[in-house]
Short mmCIF file of C-alpha atoms in Angstrom, two decimals:
data_model
loop_
_atom_site.label_atom_id
_atom_site.label_comp_id
_atom_site.label_asym_id
_atom_site.label_seq_id
_atom_site.Cartn_x
_atom_site.Cartn_y
_atom_site.Cartn_z
CA MET A 10 153.48 -62.42 -109.66
CA SER A 11 151.05 -65.07 -110.79
CA ILE A 12 150.46 -68.09 -109.03
CA PHE A 13 150.41 -71.44 -111.33
CA THR A 14 147.77 -73.70 -110.56
CA PRO A 15 147.89 -76.91 -112.63
CA THR A 16 144.73 -77.70 -114.57
CA ASN A 17 144.60 -81.24 -113.56
CA GLN A 18 144.32 -80.97 -109.88
CA ILE A 19 141.09 -80.54 -108.14
CA ARG A 20 140.86 -79.90 -104.24
CA LEU A 21 138.23 -81.92 -102.23
CA THR A 22 137.35 -81.89 -98.39
CA ASN A 23 135.56 -84.35 -96.20
CA VAL A 24 136.11 -87.07 -98.46
CA ALA A 25 135.91 -90.75 -98.39
CA VAL A 26 138.02 -92.51 -100.95
CA VAL A 27 137.17 -95.74 -103.11
CA ARG A 28 140.10 -97.27 -104.70
CA ALA A 29 140.75 -99.77 -107.43
CA ARG A 30 143.68 -100.95 -109.15
CA ARG A 31 143.51 -101.67 -113.03
CA ALA A 32 145.85 -102.46 -115.71
CA GLY A 33 148.68 -101.62 -113.22
CA LYS A 34 147.60 -98.26 -112.12
CA ARG A 35 145.63 -96.95 -109.30
CA PHE A 36 142.25 -95.20 -109.73
CA GLU A 37 140.39 -93.42 -106.93
CA ILE A 38 137.04 -91.64 -106.80
CA ALA A 39 136.03 -89.16 -103.87
CA CYS A 40 132.68 -90.00 -102.11
CA TYR A 41 130.68 -88.54 -99.46
CA ARG A 42 131.31 -90.25 -95.91
CA ASN A 43 128.54 -92.77 -94.83
CA LYS A 44 127.24 -92.94 -98.35
CA VAL A 45 129.39 -95.87 -100.08
CA MET A 46 127.61 -98.61 -97.92
CA GLY A 47 124.51 -97.51 -98.52
CA TRP A 48 125.06 -97.40 -102.47
CA ARG A 49 126.33 -101.11 -102.24
CA SER A 50 123.41 -102.37 -99.93
CA GLY A 51 121.09 -100.59 -102.44
CA ALA A 52 119.57 -98.21 -99.89
CA GLU A 53 120.89 -95.19 -101.68
CA LYS A 54 119.87 -95.06 -105.41
CA ASP A 55 121.28 -91.37 -106.31
CA LEU A 56 124.74 -91.30 -107.65
CA ASP A 57 125.16 -87.70 -106.93
CA GLU A 58 124.51 -88.22 -103.13
CA VAL A 59 127.23 -90.46 -103.12
CA LEU A 60 129.97 -89.23 -105.46
CA GLN A 61 131.42 -85.98 -104.39
CA THR A 62 132.44 -85.27 -108.39
CA HIS A 63 131.85 -87.69 -111.26
CA THR A 64 135.69 -87.64 -111.90
CA VAL A 65 138.37 -90.28 -111.66
CA PHE A 66 141.61 -89.62 -109.82
CA VAL A 67 144.88 -91.12 -109.55
CA ASN A 68 145.39 -89.59 -106.12
CA VAL A 69 142.40 -87.88 -104.40
CA SER A 70 144.20 -86.21 -101.64
CA LYS A 71 146.65 -84.63 -104.13
CA GLY A 72 143.88 -83.48 -106.49
CA GLN A 73 145.50 -85.45 -109.57
CA VAL A 74 142.96 -86.67 -112.00
CA ALA A 75 143.46 -89.69 -114.47
CA LYS A 76 144.44 -89.43 -118.02
CA LYS A 77 141.84 -90.24 -120.41
CA GLU A 78 144.24 -92.88 -122.38
CA ASP A 79 144.68 -94.53 -118.85
CA LEU A 80 141.10 -94.93 -118.21
CA VAL A 81 140.38 -96.33 -121.71
CA LYS A 82 143.10 -98.67 -121.52
CA ALA A 83 141.89 -99.89 -117.75
CA PHE A 84 138.33 -99.80 -118.21
CA GLY A 85 137.66 -99.77 -122.17
CA THR A 86 135.95 -96.45 -121.86
CA ASP A 87 136.52 -92.85 -120.67
CA ASP A 88 132.94 -92.30 -119.56
CA GLN A 89 133.83 -91.22 -116.14
CA THR A 90 130.15 -91.70 -114.54
CA GLU A 91 130.29 -95.27 -115.84
CA ILE A 92 133.96 -95.74 -114.44
CA CYS A 93 132.88 -94.14 -111.18
CA LYS A 94 130.18 -96.82 -110.85
CA MET A 95 132.38 -99.65 -111.50
CA ILE A 96 135.03 -98.42 -108.81
CA LEU A 97 132.24 -97.71 -106.49
CA SER A 98 130.88 -101.35 -106.64
CA LYS A 99 134.12 -103.39 -106.60
CA GLY A 100 136.85 -100.73 -105.19
CA GLU A 101 138.27 -100.83 -101.97
CA LEU A 102 136.81 -98.33 -99.70
CA GLN A 103 139.84 -96.47 -97.77
CA VAL A 104 138.81 -95.52 -94.19
CA SER A 105 141.11 -94.38 -91.15
CA ASP A 106 141.31 -96.80 -87.98
CA LYS A 107 139.25 -94.39 -86.16
CA GLU A 108 136.57 -94.71 -88.60
CA ARG A 109 136.68 -98.42 -89.04
CA HIS A 110 136.70 -98.74 -85.53
CA THR A 111 133.34 -96.22 -85.00
CA GLN A 112 131.96 -98.44 -87.98
CA LEU A 113 132.64 -101.74 -86.25
CA GLU A 114 131.10 -100.34 -83.10
CA GLN A 115 127.93 -99.32 -84.95
CA MET A 116 127.59 -102.44 -86.62
CA PHE A 117 128.02 -104.36 -83.29
CA ARG A 118 125.07 -102.10 -81.61
CA ASP A 119 123.01 -103.12 -84.88
CA ILE A 120 123.45 -106.70 -84.61
CA ALA A 121 122.71 -106.69 -81.01
CA THR A 122 119.33 -104.59 -81.53
CA ILE A 123 118.37 -106.95 -84.10
CA VAL A 124 118.85 -110.00 -81.78
CA ALA A 125 117.04 -108.36 -79.12
CA ASP A 126 114.01 -107.66 -81.26
CA LYS A 127 113.66 -111.00 -82.66
CA CYS A 128 114.40 -113.43 -79.55
CA VAL A 129 113.42 -114.22 -76.08
CA ASN A 130 114.12 -116.53 -73.11
CA PRO A 131 112.12 -119.57 -74.33
CA GLU A 132 111.19 -120.25 -70.68
CA THR A 133 109.67 -116.93 -69.80
CA LYS A 134 108.82 -115.74 -73.16
CA ARG A 135 110.35 -112.55 -72.37
CA PRO A 136 112.41 -110.44 -74.40
CA TYR A 137 116.17 -109.49 -73.52
CA THR A 138 117.39 -106.00 -73.64
CA VAL A 139 119.86 -104.89 -76.20
CA ILE A 140 122.59 -103.95 -73.42
CA LEU A 141 122.41 -107.65 -72.14
CA ILE A 142 122.66 -109.06 -75.75
CA GLU A 143 125.80 -106.76 -76.38
CA ARG A 144 127.17 -108.33 -73.01
CA ALA A 145 126.63 -111.61 -74.15
CA MET A 146 128.16 -111.05 -77.55
CA LYS A 147 131.34 -109.68 -75.82
CA ASP A 148 131.39 -112.90 -73.51
CA ILE A 149 131.58 -115.10 -76.78
CA HIS A 150 133.95 -113.03 -78.10
CA TYR A 151 132.25 -112.29 -81.23
CA SER A 152 133.82 -110.35 -83.97
CA VAL A 153 131.96 -108.08 -86.46
CA LYS A 154 132.48 -108.88 -90.24
CA PRO A 155 132.20 -105.67 -92.07
CA ASN A 156 131.39 -107.33 -95.35
CA LYS A 157 128.37 -109.01 -94.23
CA SER A 158 124.98 -107.66 -93.48
CA THR A 159 124.09 -107.10 -89.93
CA LYS A 160 120.79 -109.31 -90.44
CA GLN A 161 123.01 -112.40 -91.54
CA GLN A 162 125.39 -111.59 -88.68
CA ALA A 163 122.32 -111.53 -86.26
CA LEU A 164 121.31 -114.92 -87.44
CA GLU A 165 124.93 -116.22 -86.50
CA VAL A 166 125.00 -114.76 -83.15
CA ILE A 167 121.59 -116.27 -82.24
CA ARG A 168 123.27 -119.60 -83.37
CA GLN A 169 126.28 -119.07 -81.19
CA LEU A 170 124.45 -117.50 -78.07
CA LYS A 171 122.31 -120.90 -77.99
CA GLU A 172 125.46 -122.70 -76.79
CA THR A 173 125.80 -120.47 -73.80
CA MET A 174 122.46 -118.96 -72.80
CA GLN A 175 118.41 -119.60 -72.92
CA ILE A 176 117.59 -117.97 -76.10
CA GLU A 177 115.53 -118.49 -79.37
CA ARG A 178 113.66 -116.83 -82.10
CA ALA A 179 110.27 -115.33 -80.66
CA HIS A 180 107.64 -117.67 -82.23
CA MET A 181 105.16 -116.24 -84.77
CA ARG A 182 101.47 -116.99 -84.28
CA LEU A 183 99.47 -117.98 -87.36
CA ARG A 184 95.94 -119.12 -88.07
CA PHE A 185 95.20 -121.09 -91.04
CA ILE A 186 92.29 -122.28 -92.80
CA LEU A 187 92.31 -125.40 -94.98
CA PRO A 188 89.73 -127.08 -97.14
CA ALA A 189 88.20 -130.30 -95.55
CA LYS A 190 89.49 -132.42 -98.69
CA GLU A 191 93.15 -131.29 -98.09
CA GLY A 192 93.10 -130.74 -94.43
CA LYS A 193 93.77 -133.92 -93.03
CA LYS A 194 96.82 -134.83 -95.28
CA LEU A 195 98.21 -131.17 -95.02
CA LYS A 196 98.13 -131.27 -91.42
CA GLU A 197 100.57 -134.09 -91.19
CA LYS A 198 102.95 -132.19 -93.43
CA LEU A 199 102.64 -129.07 -91.17
CA LYS A 200 103.06 -131.21 -87.99
CA PRO A 201 106.91 -131.06 -87.88
CA LEU A 202 107.00 -127.19 -88.71
CA ILE A 203 104.63 -126.49 -85.89
CA LYS A 204 105.79 -125.76 -82.62
CA VAL A 205 102.78 -125.46 -80.56
CA THR A 206 99.07 -125.90 -81.51
CA GLU A 207 96.82 -123.44 -79.66
CA SER A 208 93.56 -124.18 -81.26
CA GLU A 209 92.26 -126.84 -83.82
CA ASP A 210 88.60 -126.69 -85.08
CA PHE A 211 87.72 -129.28 -87.91
CA GLN A 212 84.27 -129.11 -89.30
CA GLU A 213 83.39 -128.11 -92.66
CA GLU A 214 87.06 -127.07 -92.93
CA LEU A 215 90.29 -127.10 -90.77
CA GLU A 216 90.98 -124.05 -88.87
CA MET A 217 94.15 -124.24 -86.89
CA VAL A 218 95.90 -121.32 -84.45
CA CYS A 219 99.59 -122.31 -83.89
CA LEU A 220 103.21 -120.96 -83.10
CA ILE A 221 105.85 -121.65 -85.39
CA ASP A 222 109.63 -120.56 -85.91
CA PRO A 223 109.85 -117.47 -88.01
CA GLY A 224 112.49 -119.35 -90.33
CA CYS A 225 109.75 -121.82 -91.24
CA PHE A 226 106.98 -119.29 -92.45
CA ARG A 227 107.90 -119.41 -96.15
CA GLU A 228 107.84 -123.10 -96.23
CA ILE A 229 104.53 -123.34 -94.42
CA ASP A 230 103.03 -120.46 -96.86
CA GLU A 231 104.18 -122.52 -100.09
CA LEU A 232 103.10 -125.96 -98.73
CA ILE A 233 99.46 -124.35 -98.08
CA ARG A 234 99.23 -122.53 -101.37
CA CYS A 235 100.63 -125.56 -103.59
CA GLU A 236 98.53 -128.45 -101.63
CA THR A 237 95.35 -126.42 -101.48
CA LYS A 238 95.94 -124.79 -105.04
CA GLY A 239 95.12 -121.49 -103.47
CA LYS A 240 92.02 -122.44 -101.64
CA GLY A 241 93.59 -122.54 -98.12
CA SER A 242 94.41 -119.27 -96.46
CA LEU A 243 97.19 -118.06 -93.77
CA GLU A 244 96.86 -115.31 -91.44
CA VAL A 245 99.96 -113.89 -89.24
CA LEU A 246 98.18 -113.05 -85.85
CA SER A 247 101.16 -111.70 -84.36
CA LEU A 248 104.99 -111.60 -85.69
CA LYS A 249 106.28 -112.34 -81.76
CA ASP A 250 104.79 -114.07 -78.96
CA VAL A 251 106.22 -112.31 -76.02
CA GLU A 252 105.40 -111.59 -72.56
CA GLU A 253 105.55 -108.07 -71.29
CA GLY A 254 108.55 -106.82 -69.39
CA ASP A 255 112.40 -107.40 -70.35
CA GLU A 256 114.11 -110.62 -69.27
CA LYS A 257 116.81 -109.88 -66.54
CA LEU A 258 120.09 -111.94 -66.38
CA GLU A 259 121.21 -112.31 -62.86
#
């Protein structure tokens, strides 16, 4: 007795499914776990590392492949690779509750790590530990947003934590050398952007070493370039002005 296997069925295992609805029908693609977010963020460029197969399904778990006429009607083409790309970029990633929980936990840790890396206690200039930041995030009941990048969320967390604890971005230490002609005028424009002036020497040219908030770096860089028409120079002496040892929160 022969066992009949339908030709429009493909069986796959260990799959992450991305789903999209078009023209009243459901379409799915089969991807490797943990690769979809990498593709969307631009970290993963190789489509073959993301897709298990360049095939569009109506139902991945049952292995049912989409019909050619349905694809043309919904996407305007029957090029399966192009359709896979469309679904990959705009479709909804199907994850189990357990996977979603694990993903959110990882993002929570990543956000805390970024905050700990970028910030200090402004009084002692010492960095906080990741565990301490995680605890502080739980205290303010911060909930992770899966569709926003961890870097964006870290900046939001810093803003919220400032209301409950002593924390701020670690200052950058810069040295800039400005031509004497523009130096005086430019110094006045730079003043509001500088946190601390550590040294200043004005002879044939103005040389300053100062601490700034990292968020002001681009503005200072553009100001010096435009005002001195490229004659001024800006050098980053240290990305973080911090003291040795971790900050302890009693």
